[in-house]
Amino acid sequence: MGEVRIKARLRNFVDVALAERGGGTVDRLPTSELDCLVDTGAVMILLPADEVGKLGLARGGRVIVTYADDRREELSTARGLEVTVLGRTMVTDCVIGPPLCEPLLGHLVLEELDLVVDCARRSLGPRPESPNLPLLKLK
């Protein structure tokens, strides 16, 4: 089984909302287009600290992360990250990793955007039942 990677567009949602509310253009806002590793074992998004700074995200709280080798570390989070993958957009928090670390796309994004990993094809795409919009359960 190989890696699945996908391009994600990242912006500061507070900036987007302020630009839209004030009649400004969102085209001029700081935006990152990152090649992310899709990690179904990760819960949240992990972004390098330099990208979080570039986007001007607000600091959140702290979390303890567990790595694949069972090490644990306390890391900061950032709030208000707008993530767009395959034309589907959501707003979420992210974990702040060291500068230049590999960005990870975790399970929360896959769930909310209703995307599935195809390991055989090493690709990410919408569930066949929801090709146009995310289909979310509200039970």
Short mmCIF file of N, CA and C in Angstrom, two decimals:
data_model
loop_
_atom_site.label_atom_id
_atom_site.label_comp_id
_atom_site.label_asym_id
_atom_site.label_seq_id
_atom_site.Cartn_x
_atom_site.Cartn_y
_atom_site.Cartn_z
N MET A 1 0.84 -1.17 0.00
CA MET A 1 0.00 0.00 0.00
C MET A 1 0.89 1.23 0.00
N GLY A 2 0.62 2.17 -0.91
CA GLY A 2 1.44 3.37 -1.03
C GLY A 2 0.79 4.57 -0.39
N GLU A 3 1.51 5.65 -0.48
CA GLU A 3 1.01 6.91 0.07
C GLU A 3 -0.08 7.50 -0.81
N VAL A 4 -1.00 8.19 -0.16
CA VAL A 4 -2.00 8.96 -0.88
C VAL A 4 -1.74 10.42 -0.54
N ARG A 5 -1.57 11.22 -1.58
CA ARG A 5 -1.29 12.64 -1.41
C ARG A 5 -2.33 13.44 -2.18
N ILE A 6 -2.61 14.63 -1.67
CA ILE A 6 -3.62 15.48 -2.32
C ILE A 6 -3.26 16.94 -2.09
N LYS A 7 -3.58 17.78 -3.06
CA LYS A 7 -3.38 19.22 -2.91
C LYS A 7 -4.54 19.80 -2.10
N ALA A 8 -4.21 20.64 -1.15
CA ALA A 8 -5.23 21.32 -0.35
C ALA A 8 -4.97 22.81 -0.41
N ARG A 9 -6.06 23.58 -0.56
CA ARG A 9 -5.96 25.04 -0.49
C ARG A 9 -6.30 25.45 0.93
N LEU A 10 -5.46 26.26 1.53
CA LEU A 10 -5.62 26.65 2.93
C LEU A 10 -5.67 28.17 3.03
N ARG A 11 -6.65 28.66 3.81
CA ARG A 11 -6.77 30.10 4.06
C ARG A 11 -7.22 30.33 5.50
N ASN A 12 -7.08 31.55 5.94
CA ASN A 12 -7.56 31.96 7.26
C ASN A 12 -9.03 32.34 7.09
N PHE A 13 -9.92 31.59 7.74
CA PHE A 13 -11.35 31.84 7.56
C PHE A 13 -11.77 33.21 8.09
N VAL A 14 -11.13 33.70 9.12
CA VAL A 14 -11.47 35.03 9.63
C VAL A 14 -11.21 36.07 8.55
N ASP A 15 -10.08 35.95 7.85
CA ASP A 15 -9.78 36.87 6.75
C ASP A 15 -10.82 36.76 5.63
N VAL A 16 -11.20 35.54 5.30
CA VAL A 16 -12.20 35.31 4.25
C VAL A 16 -13.52 35.97 4.64
N ALA A 17 -13.97 35.74 5.87
CA ALA A 17 -15.25 36.29 6.33
C ALA A 17 -15.21 37.82 6.35
N LEU A 18 -14.12 38.39 6.82
CA LEU A 18 -14.01 39.85 6.87
C LEU A 18 -13.99 40.44 5.46
N ALA A 19 -13.30 39.80 4.54
CA ALA A 19 -13.26 40.29 3.15
C ALA A 19 -14.65 40.21 2.52
N GLU A 20 -15.34 39.11 2.75
CA GLU A 20 -16.68 38.96 2.18
C GLU A 20 -17.66 39.95 2.80
N ARG A 21 -17.57 40.14 4.10
CA ARG A 21 -18.49 41.05 4.79
C ARG A 21 -18.23 42.50 4.41
N GLY A 22 -16.95 42.83 4.20
CA GLY A 22 -16.60 44.20 3.86
C GLY A 22 -16.62 44.49 2.37
N GLY A 23 -17.02 43.52 1.59
CA GLY A 23 -17.07 43.73 0.14
C GLY A 23 -15.72 43.66 -0.53
N GLY A 24 -14.71 43.17 0.20
CA GLY A 24 -13.37 43.04 -0.38
C GLY A 24 -13.26 41.80 -1.25
N THR A 25 -12.09 41.61 -1.78
CA THR A 25 -11.87 40.43 -2.61
C THR A 25 -11.06 39.40 -1.83
N VAL A 26 -11.50 38.18 -1.88
CA VAL A 26 -10.78 37.11 -1.20
C VAL A 26 -9.59 36.64 -2.02
N ASP A 27 -9.51 37.06 -3.27
CA ASP A 27 -8.42 36.64 -4.15
C ASP A 27 -7.05 37.11 -3.66
N ARG A 28 -7.03 38.19 -2.91
CA ARG A 28 -5.75 38.76 -2.46
C ARG A 28 -5.32 38.28 -1.08
N LEU A 29 -6.10 37.42 -0.48
CA LEU A 29 -5.77 36.92 0.86
C LEU A 29 -4.63 35.93 0.80
N PRO A 30 -3.83 35.85 1.88
CA PRO A 30 -2.78 34.82 1.91
C PRO A 30 -3.40 33.43 1.77
N THR A 31 -2.87 32.67 0.85
CA THR A 31 -3.37 31.32 0.56
C THR A 31 -2.19 30.38 0.40
N SER A 32 -2.34 29.19 0.92
CA SER A 32 -1.32 28.15 0.72
C SER A 32 -1.93 27.02 -0.08
N GLU A 33 -1.19 26.52 -1.04
CA GLU A 33 -1.56 25.31 -1.77
C GLU A 33 -0.51 24.28 -1.38
N LEU A 34 -0.89 23.35 -0.52
CA LEU A 34 0.08 22.38 -0.02
C LEU A 34 -0.23 20.98 -0.50
N ASP A 35 0.81 20.23 -0.77
CA ASP A 35 0.71 18.82 -1.07
C ASP A 35 0.69 18.09 0.27
N CYS A 36 -0.45 17.52 0.64
CA CYS A 36 -0.62 16.91 1.96
C CYS A 36 -0.64 15.39 1.87
N LEU A 37 -0.08 14.76 2.87
CA LEU A 37 -0.19 13.31 3.00
C LEU A 37 -1.52 13.01 3.66
N VAL A 38 -2.33 12.17 3.03
CA VAL A 38 -3.61 11.76 3.61
C VAL A 38 -3.28 10.68 4.63
N ASP A 39 -3.58 10.95 5.89
CA ASP A 39 -3.23 10.05 6.99
C ASP A 39 -4.51 9.64 7.71
N THR A 40 -5.03 8.46 7.39
CA THR A 40 -6.27 8.00 8.01
C THR A 40 -6.08 7.67 9.49
N GLY A 41 -4.84 7.60 9.94
CA GLY A 41 -4.58 7.36 11.36
C GLY A 41 -4.53 8.64 12.16
N ALA A 42 -4.46 9.77 11.48
CA ALA A 42 -4.44 11.07 12.16
C ALA A 42 -5.87 11.58 12.29
N VAL A 43 -6.13 12.30 13.35
CA VAL A 43 -7.47 12.84 13.56
C VAL A 43 -7.59 14.22 12.92
N MET A 44 -6.66 15.11 13.22
CA MET A 44 -6.74 16.49 12.75
C MET A 44 -5.77 16.74 11.61
N ILE A 45 -5.73 17.96 11.17
CA ILE A 45 -4.73 18.41 10.20
C ILE A 45 -3.49 18.82 10.97
N LEU A 46 -2.33 18.47 10.46
CA LEU A 46 -1.06 18.94 11.00
C LEU A 46 -0.45 19.86 9.96
N LEU A 47 -0.14 21.09 10.38
CA LEU A 47 0.50 22.06 9.49
C LEU A 47 1.81 22.54 10.08
N PRO A 48 2.79 22.81 9.22
CA PRO A 48 4.04 23.37 9.71
C PRO A 48 3.81 24.76 10.32
N ALA A 49 4.57 25.09 11.33
CA ALA A 49 4.43 26.38 12.02
C ALA A 49 4.60 27.55 11.07
N ASP A 50 5.48 27.42 10.07
CA ASP A 50 5.69 28.53 9.14
C ASP A 50 4.45 28.79 8.29
N GLU A 51 3.69 27.75 7.94
CA GLU A 51 2.44 27.94 7.17
C GLU A 51 1.37 28.58 8.04
N VAL A 52 1.29 28.16 9.30
CA VAL A 52 0.32 28.75 10.23
C VAL A 52 0.60 30.25 10.38
N GLY A 53 1.88 30.60 10.48
CA GLY A 53 2.26 32.01 10.57
C GLY A 53 1.95 32.77 9.29
N LYS A 54 2.22 32.16 8.15
CA LYS A 54 1.94 32.80 6.85
C LYS A 54 0.46 33.12 6.71
N LEU A 55 -0.39 32.21 7.18
CA LEU A 55 -1.84 32.39 7.07
C LEU A 55 -2.39 33.31 8.17
N GLY A 56 -1.60 33.54 9.22
CA GLY A 56 -2.04 34.41 10.31
C GLY A 56 -3.15 33.80 11.15
N LEU A 57 -3.11 32.48 11.33
CA LEU A 57 -4.15 31.81 12.12
C LEU A 57 -4.01 32.14 13.60
N ALA A 58 -5.16 32.24 14.27
CA ALA A 58 -5.18 32.50 15.71
C ALA A 58 -4.76 31.25 16.46
N ARG A 59 -3.99 31.44 17.50
CA ARG A 59 -3.58 30.31 18.34
C ARG A 59 -4.79 29.78 19.10
N GLY A 60 -4.83 28.47 19.24
CA GLY A 60 -5.89 27.82 19.99
C GLY A 60 -5.33 27.31 21.31
N GLY A 61 -5.70 26.10 21.64
CA GLY A 61 -5.22 25.50 22.87
C GLY A 61 -4.01 24.62 22.64
N ARG A 62 -3.91 23.60 23.47
CA ARG A 62 -2.81 22.64 23.37
C ARG A 62 -3.42 21.24 23.38
N VAL A 63 -2.76 20.32 22.70
CA VAL A 63 -3.18 18.93 22.66
C VAL A 63 -1.96 18.04 22.84
N ILE A 64 -2.21 16.83 23.27
CA ILE A 64 -1.14 15.84 23.32
C ILE A 64 -1.33 14.92 22.14
N VAL A 65 -0.30 14.81 21.31
CA VAL A 65 -0.36 13.94 20.14
C VAL A 65 0.43 12.67 20.42
N THR A 66 -0.02 11.58 19.82
CA THR A 66 0.70 10.31 19.90
C THR A 66 1.20 9.98 18.50
N TYR A 67 2.49 9.73 18.38
CA TYR A 67 3.09 9.39 17.09
C TYR A 67 3.00 7.89 16.84
N ALA A 68 3.33 7.48 15.63
CA ALA A 68 3.26 6.07 15.24
C ALA A 68 4.16 5.20 16.11
N ASP A 69 5.24 5.76 16.63
CA ASP A 69 6.15 4.98 17.49
C ASP A 69 5.77 5.09 18.97
N ASP A 70 4.55 5.55 19.26
CA ASP A 70 3.98 5.70 20.61
C ASP A 70 4.58 6.83 21.44
N ARG A 71 5.46 7.64 20.87
CA ARG A 71 5.92 8.83 21.59
C ARG A 71 4.76 9.79 21.73
N ARG A 72 4.78 10.58 22.79
CA ARG A 72 3.76 11.61 23.00
C ARG A 72 4.43 12.96 23.12
N GLU A 73 3.71 13.96 22.63
CA GLU A 73 4.24 15.32 22.68
C GLU A 73 3.08 16.30 22.78
N GLU A 74 3.29 17.36 23.53
CA GLU A 74 2.29 18.42 23.65
C GLU A 74 2.55 19.45 22.56
N LEU A 75 1.52 19.74 21.76
CA LEU A 75 1.64 20.70 20.67
C LEU A 75 0.51 21.73 20.75
N SER A 76 0.74 22.88 20.14
CA SER A 76 -0.27 23.93 20.07
C SER A 76 -1.21 23.67 18.90
N THR A 77 -2.39 24.29 18.98
CA THR A 77 -3.33 24.25 17.87
C THR A 77 -3.58 25.67 17.38
N ALA A 78 -4.14 25.75 16.18
CA ALA A 78 -4.56 27.04 15.61
C ALA A 78 -6.01 26.90 15.19
N ARG A 79 -6.73 28.02 15.22
CA ARG A 79 -8.16 28.02 14.91
C ARG A 79 -8.45 28.72 13.60
N GLY A 80 -9.60 28.37 13.01
CA GLY A 80 -10.10 29.11 11.86
C GLY A 80 -9.43 28.80 10.54
N LEU A 81 -9.01 27.58 10.34
CA LEU A 81 -8.39 27.18 9.08
C LEU A 81 -9.45 26.77 8.08
N GLU A 82 -9.51 27.45 6.94
CA GLU A 82 -10.40 27.04 5.86
C GLU A 82 -9.62 26.10 4.95
N VAL A 83 -10.17 24.90 4.75
CA VAL A 83 -9.51 23.86 3.95
C VAL A 83 -10.40 23.53 2.76
N THR A 84 -9.82 23.53 1.57
CA THR A 84 -10.54 23.12 0.36
C THR A 84 -9.78 21.97 -0.28
N VAL A 85 -10.49 20.84 -0.45
CA VAL A 85 -9.93 19.65 -1.09
C VAL A 85 -10.95 19.17 -2.11
N LEU A 86 -10.50 19.00 -3.34
CA LEU A 86 -11.36 18.50 -4.42
C LEU A 86 -12.66 19.32 -4.54
N GLY A 87 -12.54 20.63 -4.35
CA GLY A 87 -13.69 21.51 -4.50
C GLY A 87 -14.64 21.54 -3.32
N ARG A 88 -14.31 20.84 -2.25
CA ARG A 88 -15.15 20.83 -1.04
C ARG A 88 -14.42 21.58 0.07
N THR A 89 -15.16 22.44 0.77
CA THR A 89 -14.55 23.34 1.75
C THR A 89 -15.14 23.16 3.13
N MET A 90 -14.28 23.30 4.14
CA MET A 90 -14.69 23.26 5.53
C MET A 90 -13.79 24.19 6.34
N VAL A 91 -14.22 24.48 7.58
CA VAL A 91 -13.41 25.27 8.51
C VAL A 91 -13.13 24.40 9.72
N THR A 92 -11.88 24.39 10.17
CA THR A 92 -11.49 23.51 11.26
C THR A 92 -10.30 24.09 12.02
N ASP A 93 -9.92 23.43 13.08
CA ASP A 93 -8.68 23.72 13.79
C ASP A 93 -7.58 22.84 13.20
N CYS A 94 -6.34 23.16 13.52
CA CYS A 94 -5.23 22.31 13.10
C CYS A 94 -4.21 22.23 14.22
N VAL A 95 -3.39 21.20 14.15
CA VAL A 95 -2.27 21.04 15.07
C VAL A 95 -1.07 21.71 14.42
N ILE A 96 -0.28 22.43 15.21
CA ILE A 96 0.88 23.14 14.69
C ILE A 96 2.12 22.28 14.90
N GLY A 97 2.74 21.88 13.80
CA GLY A 97 3.96 21.09 13.85
C GLY A 97 5.18 21.97 13.71
N PRO A 98 6.37 21.36 13.74
CA PRO A 98 7.59 22.14 13.56
C PRO A 98 7.66 22.75 12.16
N PRO A 99 8.43 23.83 11.99
CA PRO A 99 8.57 24.43 10.67
C PRO A 99 9.02 23.38 9.64
N LEU A 100 8.45 23.49 8.46
CA LEU A 100 8.79 22.63 7.32
C LEU A 100 8.44 21.16 7.48
N CYS A 101 7.64 20.82 8.51
CA CYS A 101 7.23 19.42 8.66
C CYS A 101 6.24 19.06 7.55
N GLU A 102 6.01 17.78 7.37
CA GLU A 102 5.09 17.33 6.32
C GLU A 102 3.65 17.58 6.76
N PRO A 103 2.86 18.28 5.93
CA PRO A 103 1.45 18.50 6.28
C PRO A 103 0.66 17.20 6.17
N LEU A 104 -0.18 16.96 7.17
CA LEU A 104 -1.02 15.75 7.19
C LEU A 104 -2.48 16.16 7.15
N LEU A 105 -3.25 15.41 6.39
CA LEU A 105 -4.70 15.60 6.31
C LEU A 105 -5.33 14.44 7.06
N GLY A 106 -6.00 14.73 8.17
CA GLY A 106 -6.53 13.69 9.03
C GLY A 106 -7.98 13.32 8.79
N HIS A 107 -8.45 12.46 9.64
CA HIS A 107 -9.76 11.83 9.53
C HIS A 107 -10.93 12.82 9.58
N LEU A 108 -10.82 13.87 10.39
CA LEU A 108 -11.93 14.83 10.50
C LEU A 108 -12.24 15.49 9.16
N VAL A 109 -11.22 15.81 8.39
CA VAL A 109 -11.43 16.42 7.07
C VAL A 109 -12.09 15.41 6.14
N LEU A 110 -11.61 14.18 6.16
CA LEU A 110 -12.18 13.15 5.29
C LEU A 110 -13.66 12.94 5.61
N GLU A 111 -14.00 12.93 6.88
CA GLU A 111 -15.39 12.72 7.29
C GLU A 111 -16.28 13.90 6.88
N GLU A 112 -15.86 15.10 7.22
CA GLU A 112 -16.73 16.25 6.94
C GLU A 112 -16.88 16.54 5.44
N LEU A 113 -15.82 16.30 4.69
CA LEU A 113 -15.89 16.53 3.25
C LEU A 113 -16.38 15.30 2.50
N ASP A 114 -16.63 14.21 3.23
CA ASP A 114 -17.18 12.98 2.67
C ASP A 114 -16.30 12.42 1.56
N LEU A 115 -15.02 12.25 1.90
CA LEU A 115 -14.04 11.74 0.96
C LEU A 115 -13.55 10.37 1.41
N VAL A 116 -13.22 9.52 0.45
CA VAL A 116 -12.72 8.18 0.77
C VAL A 116 -11.37 7.96 0.09
N VAL A 117 -10.55 7.17 0.76
CA VAL A 117 -9.23 6.82 0.25
C VAL A 117 -9.34 5.53 -0.55
N ASP A 118 -8.79 5.53 -1.74
CA ASP A 118 -8.70 4.33 -2.57
C ASP A 118 -7.24 3.91 -2.55
N CYS A 119 -6.91 2.96 -1.68
CA CYS A 119 -5.52 2.56 -1.50
C CYS A 119 -4.95 1.91 -2.76
N ALA A 120 -5.76 1.13 -3.47
CA ALA A 120 -5.28 0.45 -4.67
C ALA A 120 -4.85 1.46 -5.74
N ARG A 121 -5.58 2.54 -5.86
CA ARG A 121 -5.27 3.56 -6.87
C ARG A 121 -4.44 4.71 -6.31
N ARG A 122 -4.19 4.65 -4.99
CA ARG A 122 -3.45 5.70 -4.30
C ARG A 122 -4.06 7.08 -4.58
N SER A 123 -5.39 7.14 -4.35
CA SER A 123 -6.10 8.38 -4.65
C SER A 123 -7.15 8.68 -3.58
N LEU A 124 -7.65 9.89 -3.64
CA LEU A 124 -8.69 10.35 -2.73
C LEU A 124 -9.81 10.91 -3.59
N GLY A 125 -11.05 10.60 -3.24
CA GLY A 125 -12.17 11.11 -4.01
C GLY A 125 -13.45 11.08 -3.21
N PRO A 126 -14.52 11.66 -3.77
CA PRO A 126 -15.82 11.65 -3.08
C PRO A 126 -16.39 10.24 -3.06
N ARG A 127 -17.18 9.96 -2.03
CA ARG A 127 -17.86 8.67 -1.99
C ARG A 127 -18.79 8.58 -3.21
N PRO A 128 -18.92 7.40 -3.81
CA PRO A 128 -19.80 7.25 -4.98
C PRO A 128 -21.23 7.69 -4.71
N GLU A 129 -21.71 7.56 -3.48
CA GLU A 129 -23.07 7.96 -3.14
C GLU A 129 -23.24 9.48 -3.08
N SER A 130 -22.13 10.20 -3.05
CA SER A 130 -22.20 11.66 -2.92
C SER A 130 -21.18 12.34 -3.84
N PRO A 131 -21.35 12.20 -5.15
CA PRO A 131 -20.33 12.74 -6.06
C PRO A 131 -20.28 14.26 -6.12
N ASN A 132 -21.37 14.95 -5.79
CA ASN A 132 -21.42 16.40 -5.96
C ASN A 132 -21.27 17.20 -4.67
N LEU A 133 -21.87 16.70 -3.60
CA LEU A 133 -21.82 17.38 -2.31
C LEU A 133 -21.59 16.35 -1.21
N PRO A 134 -20.97 16.78 -0.09
CA PRO A 134 -20.83 15.85 1.03
C PRO A 134 -22.20 15.39 1.52
N LEU A 135 -22.31 14.13 1.83
CA LEU A 135 -23.52 13.53 2.40
C LEU A 135 -23.22 13.19 3.84
N LEU A 136 -23.83 13.93 4.77
CA LEU A 136 -23.53 13.77 6.19
C LEU A 136 -24.74 13.20 6.93
N LYS A 137 -24.45 12.30 7.86
CA LYS A 137 -25.52 11.72 8.68
C LYS A 137 -25.79 12.62 9.89
N LEU A 138 -27.05 12.79 10.20
CA LEU A 138 -27.44 13.60 11.35
C LEU A 138 -28.38 12.80 12.25
N LYS A 139 -27.95 11.66 12.67
CA LYS A 139 -28.78 10.81 13.53
C LYS A 139 -28.43 11.05 14.97
#
